[in-house]
XYZ file of C-alpha atoms in Angstrom:
707
model
C 120.964 -17.603 14.636
C 119.678 -21.042 12.587
C 117.151 -21.266 15.766
C 115.194 -17.762 15.215
C 115.356 -18.134 11.688
C 113.409 -21.153 11.978
C 111.005 -19.586 14.862
C 110.293 -16.827 13.386
C 109.187 -18.559 10.287
C 107.370 -20.976 12.590
C 105.386 -17.949 13.876
C 104.326 -16.728 10.206
C 103.183 -20.347 8.765
C 101.235 -19.936 12.559
C 99.844 -16.442 11.825
C 98.716 -18.023 8.135
C 97.234 -20.756 9.462
C 93.905 -20.994 9.720
C 94.027 -20.723 13.661
C 95.883 -17.389 13.642
C 93.520 -15.863 10.821
C 90.633 -16.072 13.624
C 89.286 -12.756 14.997
C 88.523 -12.393 18.589
C 85.367 -10.081 19.185
C 85.895 -7.583 22.157
C 82.774 -7.098 22.695
C 81.160 -10.955 23.311
C 79.484 -9.596 26.681
C 77.434 -7.402 25.058
C 76.535 -9.723 22.975
C 75.353 -12.372 25.894
C 78.356 -14.391 24.423
C 79.279 -17.417 27.204
C 82.539 -16.729 27.969
C 83.301 -20.592 29.978
C 81.347 -22.607 27.404
C 84.728 -24.697 25.909
C 85.609 -24.734 29.401
C 82.677 -26.551 29.920
C 83.249 -29.211 27.018
C 85.193 -32.215 27.650
C 88.766 -32.895 27.549
C 90.329 -33.487 23.819
C 93.679 -33.888 22.519
C 94.567 -30.420 20.249
C 94.914 -31.949 16.440
C 98.714 -31.082 16.579
C 99.264 -34.020 19.786
C 100.014 -36.405 17.654
C 102.551 -34.738 15.593
C 104.396 -33.824 18.696
C 104.707 -37.622 20.055
C 106.229 -38.073 16.529
C 108.605 -35.640 17.359
C 109.236 -36.758 20.349
C 109.522 -40.321 19.952
C 112.173 -39.565 17.095
C 114.107 -37.362 19.651
C 114.345 -40.745 22.244
C 115.432 -42.393 18.736
C 118.048 -40.315 18.303
C 119.654 -40.417 22.033
C 120.469 -43.575 21.303
C 123.473 -44.665 19.634
C 122.426 -46.046 15.835
C 123.489 -48.259 13.329
C 124.583 -47.423 10.033
C 123.947 -50.266 8.775
C 119.798 -49.326 9.383
C 118.413 -49.792 6.167
C 118.259 -46.543 4.127
C 114.621 -46.592 4.187
C 114.848 -45.576 8.288
C 117.990 -42.946 8.137
C 116.760 -40.945 4.855
C 115.701 -37.772 6.059
C 112.960 -36.696 4.289
C 113.954 -34.646 1.110
C 112.207 -31.826 -0.364
C 109.674 -33.643 -2.281
C 108.550 -36.144 0.687
C 109.751 -34.069 3.637
C 107.980 -36.012 6.172
C 107.065 -39.634 4.081
C 110.579 -41.001 5.628
C 109.826 -40.560 8.781
C 106.445 -41.599 8.897
C 107.509 -44.876 7.584
C 110.410 -45.050 10.261
C 107.801 -43.782 13.291
C 105.601 -46.085 15.316
C 103.455 -44.101 15.771
C 102.856 -42.915 11.800
C 101.183 -46.305 11.702
C 98.858 -45.891 14.540
C 97.210 -42.431 12.470
C 98.302 -39.988 10.465
C 99.916 -36.449 10.576
C 97.821 -33.572 10.716
C 100.152 -31.481 8.842
C 99.168 -34.159 5.492
C 95.765 -32.964 6.389
C 96.494 -28.963 7.130
C 95.981 -26.055 4.866
C 98.424 -24.904 2.513
C 99.398 -22.236 4.871
C 100.113 -25.084 7.848
C 102.225 -27.256 5.719
C 104.838 -23.967 4.844
C 106.935 -24.682 8.133
C 107.524 -28.665 7.148
C 108.916 -27.656 3.564
C 111.662 -25.255 5.630
C 112.459 -27.857 7.894
C 112.530 -30.148 4.582
C 115.888 -27.783 3.230
C 118.177 -29.583 5.195
C 120.900 -30.428 3.123
C 123.613 -32.902 3.670
C 123.831 -33.811 7.205
C 121.428 -36.004 8.057
C 122.943 -36.310 11.513
C 122.895 -33.509 12.304
C 119.845 -32.686 11.025
C 118.058 -35.774 12.714
C 119.610 -33.668 15.795
C 118.425 -30.333 15.452
C 114.368 -31.158 14.176
C 112.743 -32.899 17.232
C 113.763 -30.375 19.440
C 112.687 -26.855 17.253
C 109.340 -28.623 16.992
C 109.135 -28.693 20.643
C 109.926 -25.504 21.177
C 107.569 -24.560 18.837
C 104.858 -26.532 20.464
C 105.942 -25.057 24.091
C 105.268 -21.607 22.055
C 102.422 -22.070 20.582
C 100.998 -23.535 24.418
C 102.641 -20.449 26.135
C 100.658 -18.451 23.753
C 97.929 -20.190 24.062
C 98.096 -20.602 27.472
C 99.264 -16.917 28.222
C 95.926 -15.913 25.712
C 93.744 -17.855 28.236
C 95.024 -16.361 31.607
C 94.295 -13.180 30.264
C 90.427 -13.771 29.023
C 90.257 -15.479 32.664
C 91.105 -12.013 33.892
C 89.957 -9.878 31.976
C 86.482 -12.609 32.506
C 86.946 -11.859 36.354
C 87.181 -7.793 36.016
C 84.592 -7.518 34.035
C 81.988 -10.168 36.631
C 83.697 -7.887 39.652
C 82.431 -4.703 37.876
C 78.948 -6.117 37.003
C 78.841 -7.236 40.095
C 79.956 -3.915 41.360
C 77.385 -2.210 39.244
C 74.758 -4.632 40.265
C 75.299 -3.924 43.700
C 75.338 0.042 43.030
C 71.906 -0.238 41.029
C 70.466 -2.565 43.972
C 71.034 0.292 46.311
C 69.618 3.097 43.985
C 66.386 1.087 43.530
C 66.545 0.096 47.463
C 66.890 3.842 48.339
C 63.789 4.452 45.851
C 61.902 2.544 46.825
C 62.319 3.406 50.494
C 61.563 6.897 49.582
C 58.334 5.904 47.361
C 57.252 3.992 50.775
C 58.013 7.208 52.393
C 56.301 9.643 49.914
C 53.449 6.788 50.243
C 53.358 7.280 53.501
C 52.843 10.549 53.473
C 50.101 10.749 51.072
C 47.646 8.491 52.468
C 48.206 10.419 55.935
C 47.268 13.619 54.143
C 44.450 11.357 52.403
C 43.259 10.431 56.211
C 43.673 14.393 57.700
C 41.756 15.487 54.217
C 38.679 12.364 54.748
C 39.237 13.315 58.659
C 37.971 16.794 58.395
C 35.968 16.500 54.882
C 34.386 13.627 57.727
C 33.874 16.887 60.700
C 32.713 19.336 58.358
C 29.878 16.943 56.862
C 28.666 16.255 60.373
C 28.570 19.628 61.016
C 26.352 19.952 58.109
C 24.204 17.093 58.804
C 24.123 18.783 62.454
C 22.789 22.091 61.044
C 20.584 20.570 58.018
C 18.640 17.610 60.933
C 18.453 20.897 63.418
C 17.011 23.199 60.389
C 14.934 19.702 59.784
C 13.592 19.996 62.946
C 12.566 23.877 62.863
C 10.828 23.132 59.944
C 9.093 20.349 60.649
C 7.747 21.776 64.162
C 6.953 25.101 61.383
C 4.970 22.687 59.499
C 3.047 21.012 62.157
C 1.742 24.078 63.599
C 0.718 25.399 60.094
C -0.884 21.645 60.456
C -2.544 22.010 63.164
C -4.026 25.308 61.744
C -5.134 23.788 58.292
C -6.533 21.190 60.382
C -8.649 23.455 62.426
C -9.495 25.576 59.431
C -11.094 22.060 57.754
C -12.726 21.463 60.781
C -14.482 24.753 60.363
C -14.837 24.191 56.769
C -16.342 20.815 57.431
C -18.782 22.446 59.383
C -19.570 25.653 57.550
C -19.555 22.735 54.211
C -22.586 20.353 56.360
C -24.248 23.979 57.369
C -24.173 25.017 53.573
C -25.351 21.476 52.477
C -28.246 21.408 55.011
C -29.261 24.522 53.960
C -29.103 23.886 50.142
C -30.758 20.840 50.402
C -33.388 23.316 52.002
C -33.298 25.625 49.801
C -33.201 22.659 46.804
C -36.007 20.863 48.259
C -38.159 24.298 48.473
C -37.469 25.210 44.857
C -38.818 21.476 44.219
C -41.669 22.047 45.297
C -41.901 25.336 43.537
C -40.805 23.595 39.864
C -43.481 20.870 40.727
C -45.561 24.366 41.937
C -45.439 25.675 38.243
C -45.600 22.121 36.338
C -48.670 21.714 37.874
C -50.072 25.219 36.903
C -48.227 24.990 33.036
C -50.473 21.848 33.440
C -53.611 23.312 33.321
C -53.461 26.392 31.560
C -52.155 23.573 28.489
C -55.677 22.128 29.767
C -57.504 25.320 28.488
C -55.511 25.709 24.981
C -57.384 22.861 22.768
C -57.797 22.715 19.262
C -61.071 21.679 19.467
C -62.285 24.614 21.139
C -65.763 26.120 21.402
C -64.384 29.095 18.936
C -63.258 26.924 16.272
C -65.973 28.778 14.470
C -65.100 31.723 14.971
C -63.618 32.958 11.699
C -60.539 32.499 10.399
C -58.725 31.685 13.802
C -55.961 28.925 14.563
C -55.192 27.324 17.560
C -53.329 24.550 16.362
C -49.883 26.406 16.840
C -50.798 27.702 19.883
C -51.287 24.054 21.217
C -48.365 23.153 19.585
C -46.052 25.322 21.573
C -48.269 24.593 24.858
C -47.573 20.943 24.528
C -43.792 21.787 23.789
C -43.746 24.577 26.746
C -45.372 21.105 28.774
C -42.488 19.185 27.460
C -39.845 21.613 27.982
C -40.610 21.678 31.467
C -41.610 17.911 32.111
C -37.782 17.642 31.103
C -36.462 19.608 32.932
C -38.013 18.438 35.779
C -36.790 15.151 35.328
C -33.265 15.972 34.704
C -33.344 17.830 37.776
C -34.318 15.199 39.687
C -31.843 12.552 38.119
C -29.065 15.336 38.863
C -29.996 16.212 42.604
C -32.140 19.388 43.412
C -32.379 21.715 41.690
C -30.834 25.377 41.373
C -31.733 28.630 41.019
C -31.240 28.907 37.108
C -33.297 25.794 36.858
C -36.357 27.417 38.720
C -35.805 30.899 36.663
C -36.370 28.467 33.197
C -39.669 26.987 34.057
C -40.786 30.344 35.396
C -39.512 31.555 32.787
C -41.727 29.196 30.894
C -45.249 29.762 33.016
C -44.845 32.818 32.085
C -44.602 32.789 28.087
C -47.768 30.121 28.876
C -49.253 32.868 30.551
C -48.202 35.152 28.158
C -49.522 32.095 25.154
C -52.822 31.989 26.940
C -53.577 35.784 26.869
C -52.272 35.759 23.486
C -54.891 32.689 22.599
C -57.666 34.792 24.606
C -57.178 38.218 22.875
C -57.083 36.576 19.453
C -60.512 34.692 20.445
C -62.005 38.307 22.408
C -60.224 39.895 18.687
C -62.077 37.342 16.873
C -65.561 37.168 19.478
C -65.711 40.844 19.373
C -64.632 40.855 14.612
C -67.928 38.209 14.772
C -70.050 40.161 16.621
C -69.790 43.771 14.861
C -70.163 41.388 11.460
C -73.725 40.049 13.003
C -75.083 43.666 14.040
C -73.518 44.741 10.126
C -75.044 41.676 8.832
C -78.820 42.439 11.132
C -78.644 46.818 9.774
C -77.836 45.179 6.500
C -80.905 43.089 6.637
C -82.938 46.147 8.310
C -81.717 48.146 5.288
C -83.099 45.803 2.706
C -86.456 45.327 4.547
C -87.042 48.579 5.668
C -86.267 49.231 1.316
C -87.643 46.501 -0.139
C -86.197 45.454 -1.986
C -85.158 48.508 -3.944
C -81.612 48.554 -3.109
C -79.408 45.213 -4.224
C -78.223 43.491 -0.672
C -75.160 44.258 0.106
C -72.391 42.277 2.592
C -69.184 44.274 2.679
C -66.928 42.085 3.526
C -65.331 41.736 6.575
C -62.114 42.683 9.386
C -59.468 39.990 8.288
C -57.400 39.285 11.501
C -53.859 39.754 10.505
C -52.013 36.280 9.674
C -48.786 35.626 8.061
C -45.838 38.020 8.991
C -48.722 39.560 11.560
C -49.353 36.502 13.834
C -45.396 35.748 13.482
C -44.630 39.350 15.383
C -46.968 38.072 18.170
C -45.995 34.904 18.700
C -42.844 34.424 17.366
C -41.290 32.005 15.155
C -43.316 29.411 13.969
C -43.797 26.286 15.851
C -44.200 23.626 13.118
C -43.320 23.529 9.341
C -44.608 25.132 6.413
C -47.357 23.796 4.816
C -45.612 22.868 1.096
C -42.294 21.012 3.667
C -45.287 18.433 4.839
C -47.470 17.578 2.235
C -43.274 17.262 0.250
C -42.774 14.793 3.888
C -46.606 12.869 3.684
C -46.087 12.845 0.423
C -42.008 10.917 0.333
C -44.160 8.567 3.900
C -47.564 7.521 1.374
C -44.405 6.852 -0.978
C -42.350 4.646 1.305
C -45.894 2.389 2.756
C -47.092 2.090 -1.182
C -43.510 0.505 -1.188
C -44.251 -1.576 1.597
C -47.350 -2.514 0.152
C -46.275 -3.477 -3.190
C -44.072 -6.151 -2.120
C -45.433 -7.510 0.629
C -46.882 -11.011 -1.588
C -42.776 -11.488 -0.231
C -42.740 -11.049 2.961
C -45.790 -12.788 3.874
C -45.396 -16.073 1.856
C -44.708 -19.036 4.357
C -42.528 -20.933 0.978
C -39.624 -21.932 2.045
C -37.728 -21.069 -1.565
C -39.709 -18.225 -1.492
C -37.868 -16.967 1.858
C -34.488 -18.386 0.766
C -35.660 -16.150 -1.696
C -35.921 -12.941 0.282
C -33.200 -13.703 2.766
C -30.600 -13.529 0.028
C -32.094 -10.133 -1.702
C -32.058 -8.839 1.949
C -28.200 -9.829 2.300
C -27.123 -8.332 -1.521
C -28.302 -5.133 -0.244
C -27.638 -4.675 3.452
C -24.099 -6.500 2.617
C -22.279 -3.925 0.549
C -23.272 -0.856 2.080
C -21.882 -2.401 5.362
C -18.616 -2.911 4.304
C -18.071 0.962 3.217
C -15.114 3.048 4.163
C -12.588 5.047 3.005
C -9.317 2.035 2.496
C -9.193 3.035 -1.120
C -11.044 3.921 -3.572
C -11.045 1.158 -5.886
C -12.822 -0.784 -3.236
C -15.926 1.925 -3.464
C -16.574 1.597 -6.275
C -16.268 -2.360 -6.298
C -19.535 -2.006 -4.287
C -21.236 0.717 -5.927
C -20.696 -1.499 -9.106
C -22.181 -4.382 -7.190
C -25.421 -2.165 -5.306
C -25.639 -1.110 -9.357
C -25.796 -4.549 -11.000
C -28.431 -6.060 -8.303
C -30.630 -3.258 -8.698
C -30.407 -3.192 -12.694
C -31.119 -6.939 -12.920
C -27.882 -8.654 -13.214
C -27.008 -11.729 -11.473
C -23.953 -10.626 -8.469
C -21.958 -12.827 -5.998
C -23.198 -12.408 -1.945
C -22.558 -15.876 0.817
C -21.577 -17.916 -1.912
C -24.845 -17.929 -3.932
C -26.084 -16.242 -7.261
C -28.686 -13.538 -6.837
C -30.774 -11.568 -8.808
C -33.952 -9.260 -7.965
C -35.401 -11.168 -10.711
C -35.861 -14.347 -9.114
C -38.960 -12.699 -8.000
C -41.538 -10.479 -8.874
C -41.206 -7.765 -6.141
C -37.559 -8.790 -5.222
C -36.463 -5.223 -7.064
C -38.994 -3.569 -4.960
C -37.646 -5.249 -1.992
C -34.162 -4.454 -2.720
C -35.269 -0.613 -2.793
C -37.107 -1.105 0.939
C -34.604 -2.215 2.275
C -30.992 -0.534 0.525
C -32.790 2.783 1.798
C -32.903 1.129 4.703
C -29.556 0.046 5.427
C -27.909 3.301 4.540
C -30.199 5.553 6.575
C -29.376 3.233 9.830
C -25.292 3.203 8.663
C -25.882 6.774 9.893
C -28.047 5.991 13.169
C -24.789 3.443 14.087
C -21.729 3.722 12.239
C -21.510 7.410 11.389
C -23.431 8.205 15.285
C -19.837 6.502 16.172
C -17.251 7.900 13.239
C -18.298 11.068 12.143
C -15.533 10.236 9.172
C -17.888 7.535 7.768
C -19.830 9.595 6.495
C -18.237 11.147 3.412
C -17.581 7.471 1.790
C -21.116 6.370 3.203
C -22.874 9.770 1.250
C -20.626 9.089 -1.700
C -22.105 5.855 -2.844
C -25.756 6.864 -1.443
C -25.757 9.813 -3.413
C -24.749 7.801 -6.620
C -27.317 5.331 -5.982
C -29.730 8.312 -6.065
C -28.703 9.620 -8.780
C -28.908 5.939 -10.797
C -32.281 5.607 -9.171
C -33.658 7.744 -8.131
C -36.030 5.961 -6.149
C -33.423 4.686 -3.817
C -33.115 8.435 -2.799
C -37.283 9.362 -2.246
C -37.258 5.816 0.127
C -33.660 7.463 2.171
C -35.599 10.557 2.641
C -38.356 8.950 4.000
C -36.302 6.780 6.318
C -34.100 10.129 7.089
C -37.395 11.973 8.051
C -39.379 8.900 10.159
C -36.576 8.714 12.633
C -35.519 11.812 12.610
C -38.075 14.043 11.609
C -36.125 17.447 12.511
C -34.065 16.038 9.142
C -37.716 17.375 7.433
C -37.919 19.620 9.592
C -40.303 20.087 12.024
C -41.012 19.058 15.558
C -44.881 16.596 15.513
C -47.206 18.182 18.010
C -48.541 16.316 21.175
C -51.914 15.228 20.413
C -54.726 14.527 23.026
C -55.234 10.278 23.246
C -51.707 9.634 22.289
C -50.179 7.276 24.615
C -46.727 9.018 25.645
C -44.504 5.884 24.489
C -45.862 6.495 20.965
C -44.868 10.213 20.724
C -41.714 9.732 21.631
C -41.437 7.651 18.997
C -42.746 9.578 17.314
C -40.398 12.620 18.391
C -37.911 9.939 17.586
C -36.463 8.123 20.341
C -36.332 4.324 20.508
C -38.317 2.776 23.518
C -38.020 -0.459 24.695
C -39.692 -2.190 27.315
C -41.559 1.235 27.837
C -38.161 2.570 28.685
C -37.324 5.333 26.834
C -33.341 6.123 25.744
C -30.920 7.807 27.431
C -30.709 11.783 26.252
C -27.402 11.473 25.206
C -27.942 8.248 22.998
C -30.489 10.035 21.284
C -28.781 13.349 20.454
C -25.804 10.714 19.260
C -28.166 8.924 16.819
C -30.205 11.831 15.307
C -26.094 13.474 15.472
C -25.311 10.920 13.107
C -28.491 11.074 10.817
C -27.988 15.163 10.025
C -24.581 14.130 9.176
C -25.035 11.903 6.705
C -28.061 14.020 5.062
C -25.519 16.240 5.194
C -22.980 14.466 2.783
C -25.365 13.542 1.044
C -26.053 16.978 -0.167
C -22.748 18.484 -1.246
C -21.177 14.533 -3.071
C -22.010 13.192 -5.725
C -20.349 9.958 -7.232
C -16.958 10.707 -9.236
C -17.310 8.495 -11.896
C -21.158 9.561 -12.734
C -22.868 11.434 -15.772
C -21.264 15.342 -15.261
C -24.279 17.386 -17.477
C -26.771 15.864 -14.722
C -27.683 17.762 -11.356
C -27.436 16.114 -8.091
C -30.942 15.130 -7.122
C -30.983 16.428 -3.603
C -27.836 19.353 -4.156
C -27.190 21.862 -1.587
C -30.199 23.876 -2.442
C -31.616 21.782 -0.107
C -29.617 22.185 2.152
C -30.174 25.627 2.178
C -33.811 25.077 2.294
C -33.569 22.983 5.857
C -31.371 25.795 7.677
C -33.148 28.485 6.839
C -36.527 26.563 7.977
C -35.055 25.534 11.517
C -34.301 29.156 12.088
C -37.781 29.810 11.462
C -39.092 27.820 13.441
C -38.584 27.706 17.746
C -35.787 25.985 18.865
C -35.976 23.061 21.097
C -33.421 22.761 24.434
C -30.482 20.663 23.425
C -31.773 19.297 20.222
C -31.405 22.504 17.713
C -27.678 23.369 19.000
C -26.810 20.204 18.325
C -27.834 19.805 15.145
C -27.647 22.852 14.001
C -23.474 22.302 15.193
C -23.161 19.027 13.344
C -24.712 20.335 9.740
C -22.674 23.495 9.551
C -19.538 21.404 10.216
C -20.319 18.628 7.420
C -22.199 21.073 4.628
C -20.633 24.138 6.577
C -17.861 24.276 3.578
C -20.088 23.672 0.570
C -22.202 26.338 1.628
C -19.934 28.950 2.092
C -18.594 28.226 -1.635
C -21.754 28.304 -2.762
C -23.372 30.935 -1.596
C -20.603 32.983 -0.271
C -22.170 36.453 1.407
C -25.579 34.954 2.092
C -23.675 32.043 3.813
C -22.522 34.887 5.779
C -25.058 36.927 6.385
C -27.091 33.422 7.521
C -24.220 33.089 10.070
C -24.559 36.518 11.599
C -27.931 35.848 11.955
C -27.040 32.788 13.671
C -24.758 34.087 16.156
C -26.835 37.714 16.662
C -30.665 36.614 17.135
C -31.326 32.353 17.160
C -28.497 32.070 19.541
C -30.560 34.041 22.510
C -33.157 32.496 21.523
C -31.469 28.881 21.946
C -29.589 30.035 24.643
C -33.326 31.388 26.761
C -34.133 27.668 26.992
C -30.814 25.534 27.357
C -30.717 24.263 31.220
C -28.197 24.327 32.608
C -27.265 20.831 32.129
C -27.598 20.837 28.572
C -25.383 24.202 27.909
C -22.160 21.656 25.661
C -24.273 21.297 22.382
C -24.772 25.726 23.267
C -20.333 25.859 23.756
C -20.001 23.679 20.380
C -22.295 25.807 18.214
C -20.875 28.716 20.114
C -17.287 28.284 19.073
C -17.418 26.953 15.797
C -19.545 29.976 14.755
C -17.434 32.680 15.922
C -14.547 30.120 15.360
C -15.188 30.510 11.193
C -16.512 34.156 11.752
C -13.491 35.354 12.877
C -11.058 33.842 10.256
C -13.619 34.160 7.698
C -13.469 30.695 6.917
C -15.252 27.220 7.557
C -12.714 24.463 7.198
C -13.240 21.244 5.160
C -14.536 18.695 8.221
C -13.073 15.477 9.141
C -13.112 12.745 6.672
C -14.107 14.680 3.653
C -12.686 12.331 0.606
C -9.766 14.999 -1.565
C -9.245 13.869 -5.363
C -6.501 11.758 -4.611
C -8.213 9.085 -2.548
C -10.082 8.023 -5.320
C -6.807 6.855 -7.275
C -5.559 4.490 -4.652
């Protein structure tokens, strides 16, 4: 049928249109699109509504009788070239808006072009055209309505399915939450049970521990009570022992006083100006010196014990040993006097017999007086009396020469020191500062600093001008300026040893190397250094000044090297500290040379003097506390240099000290003065065991002079 053909053509045209080519996605739900978005938009007319309205109006007009007298433009159907334009001109609605088919795509106008294929019968065409269009439009509307209903049904089903899934998931989550709550409750119950068990166990353990502590407390209380009773008994025993110790101490102190009194009485029997002084070849000065030493030893023991409290049995034994020695000394002196008297008596008898023979022979024979027998001296005297108690004669002469040179130097610049003129006083003050300040600045910081100090002192002594305290100073400013600077410079070097080296032992080496260099260029400074050193420390000679009758005790203490201020003698520790500093400086000087000096010139006071000092110390009777201290200080500073120079002979000397001389020192050392003796003993044993004496602390290496 023609209508069926037009229907299918219309459907084909719709299929080829833009709407027919649209693709409908089935996975819109997965992409999160809203299917109801189009339903929510405001209602609007379809783009085909105008065209349908035109067809409906045209159909209503065809149902009324049409007049043949109508204008051709109103009755002529659309042709192939312009199929719809005539209808538009006759339709009232076409005057309101244009047909959508005129602006549609070519695929949409294809059906209209097919409708214009009507050939001749205009009336039939006018009657059929509206019903076809309406039918097609209705089909389109029905298709859209069916599609919309299907979409709504699918949407509803999907919503129901989604609600079921949501309900299932919610139910499953609810069940899982219940299981989780049950499991959590079960775990909490188990933890509570475990905690309760732990608390019960801890409570039982705490009770057991408390019982144990109670038992230990009772046991400790018993032990404490026992200890308290023992402590009380011990205290009572200590009180009894203390009482007995005091009684014994008082008894020993009375014994010491009686021994001192006897020693003093025996010492009074020794008199160098004894009536037997005219006896031939007898010298009682040695007995007098040793007697004074024994008296000093006993007095020192009593003074030390009185400061400490009560004397010990060792102190009593030492004083008794000193008393026995004094008795032996008196006995030896009496034997020597008796021997001298006997010798004198024999000599007188011999002379008398000779005179008688001469008288009898009446000058027939020449009188011949035989040589009288002489009392053994020298080594034999040493064997009788032990080691010598005074320095050798040559040493004392050297000592006296240095002291005389020092006195002459002081006298030479008396005009500078005694002058009252202010200008001369200023010159004296500037010269003293220029000599003292550089020595005070000596340290072991750097070799370049020592060289600057050395050059400054050398320039001053050479007559050049130097800067001191912002002023230009020269020894040529006064005729006696050079002697004054010599004396003050030597005095300052010794004072640095007495103070700085005594406090810091390593400071001996930088001071000594500068002093040695100045000594080499200016020998008079070296002699004055020795004079000052011997005067402040007579043990550096070495010699032990003897007490002379009529000499005040304070003056004698000064001669021994003690400092006396306001009739108060310095403490023994401070005295030994100063002596130690000066001996260390002396030991450093004899082994060091100025590194920039003339290598061809020998050391002005080298290691030979150190060997002489050590040998003479060992040939003299030791002094308590002093000898051990000075030997240790000297060997610690100079031992390494002596070892390298004398080698085997030096080791023999150390063996002699350890095997023989050490016991002599130990015999006269009291218990409160064993520190220095122990230091010497440990040093000797360590060196002899290792067969090496280490470098002293503070020794200046060669790298020091490159700094």
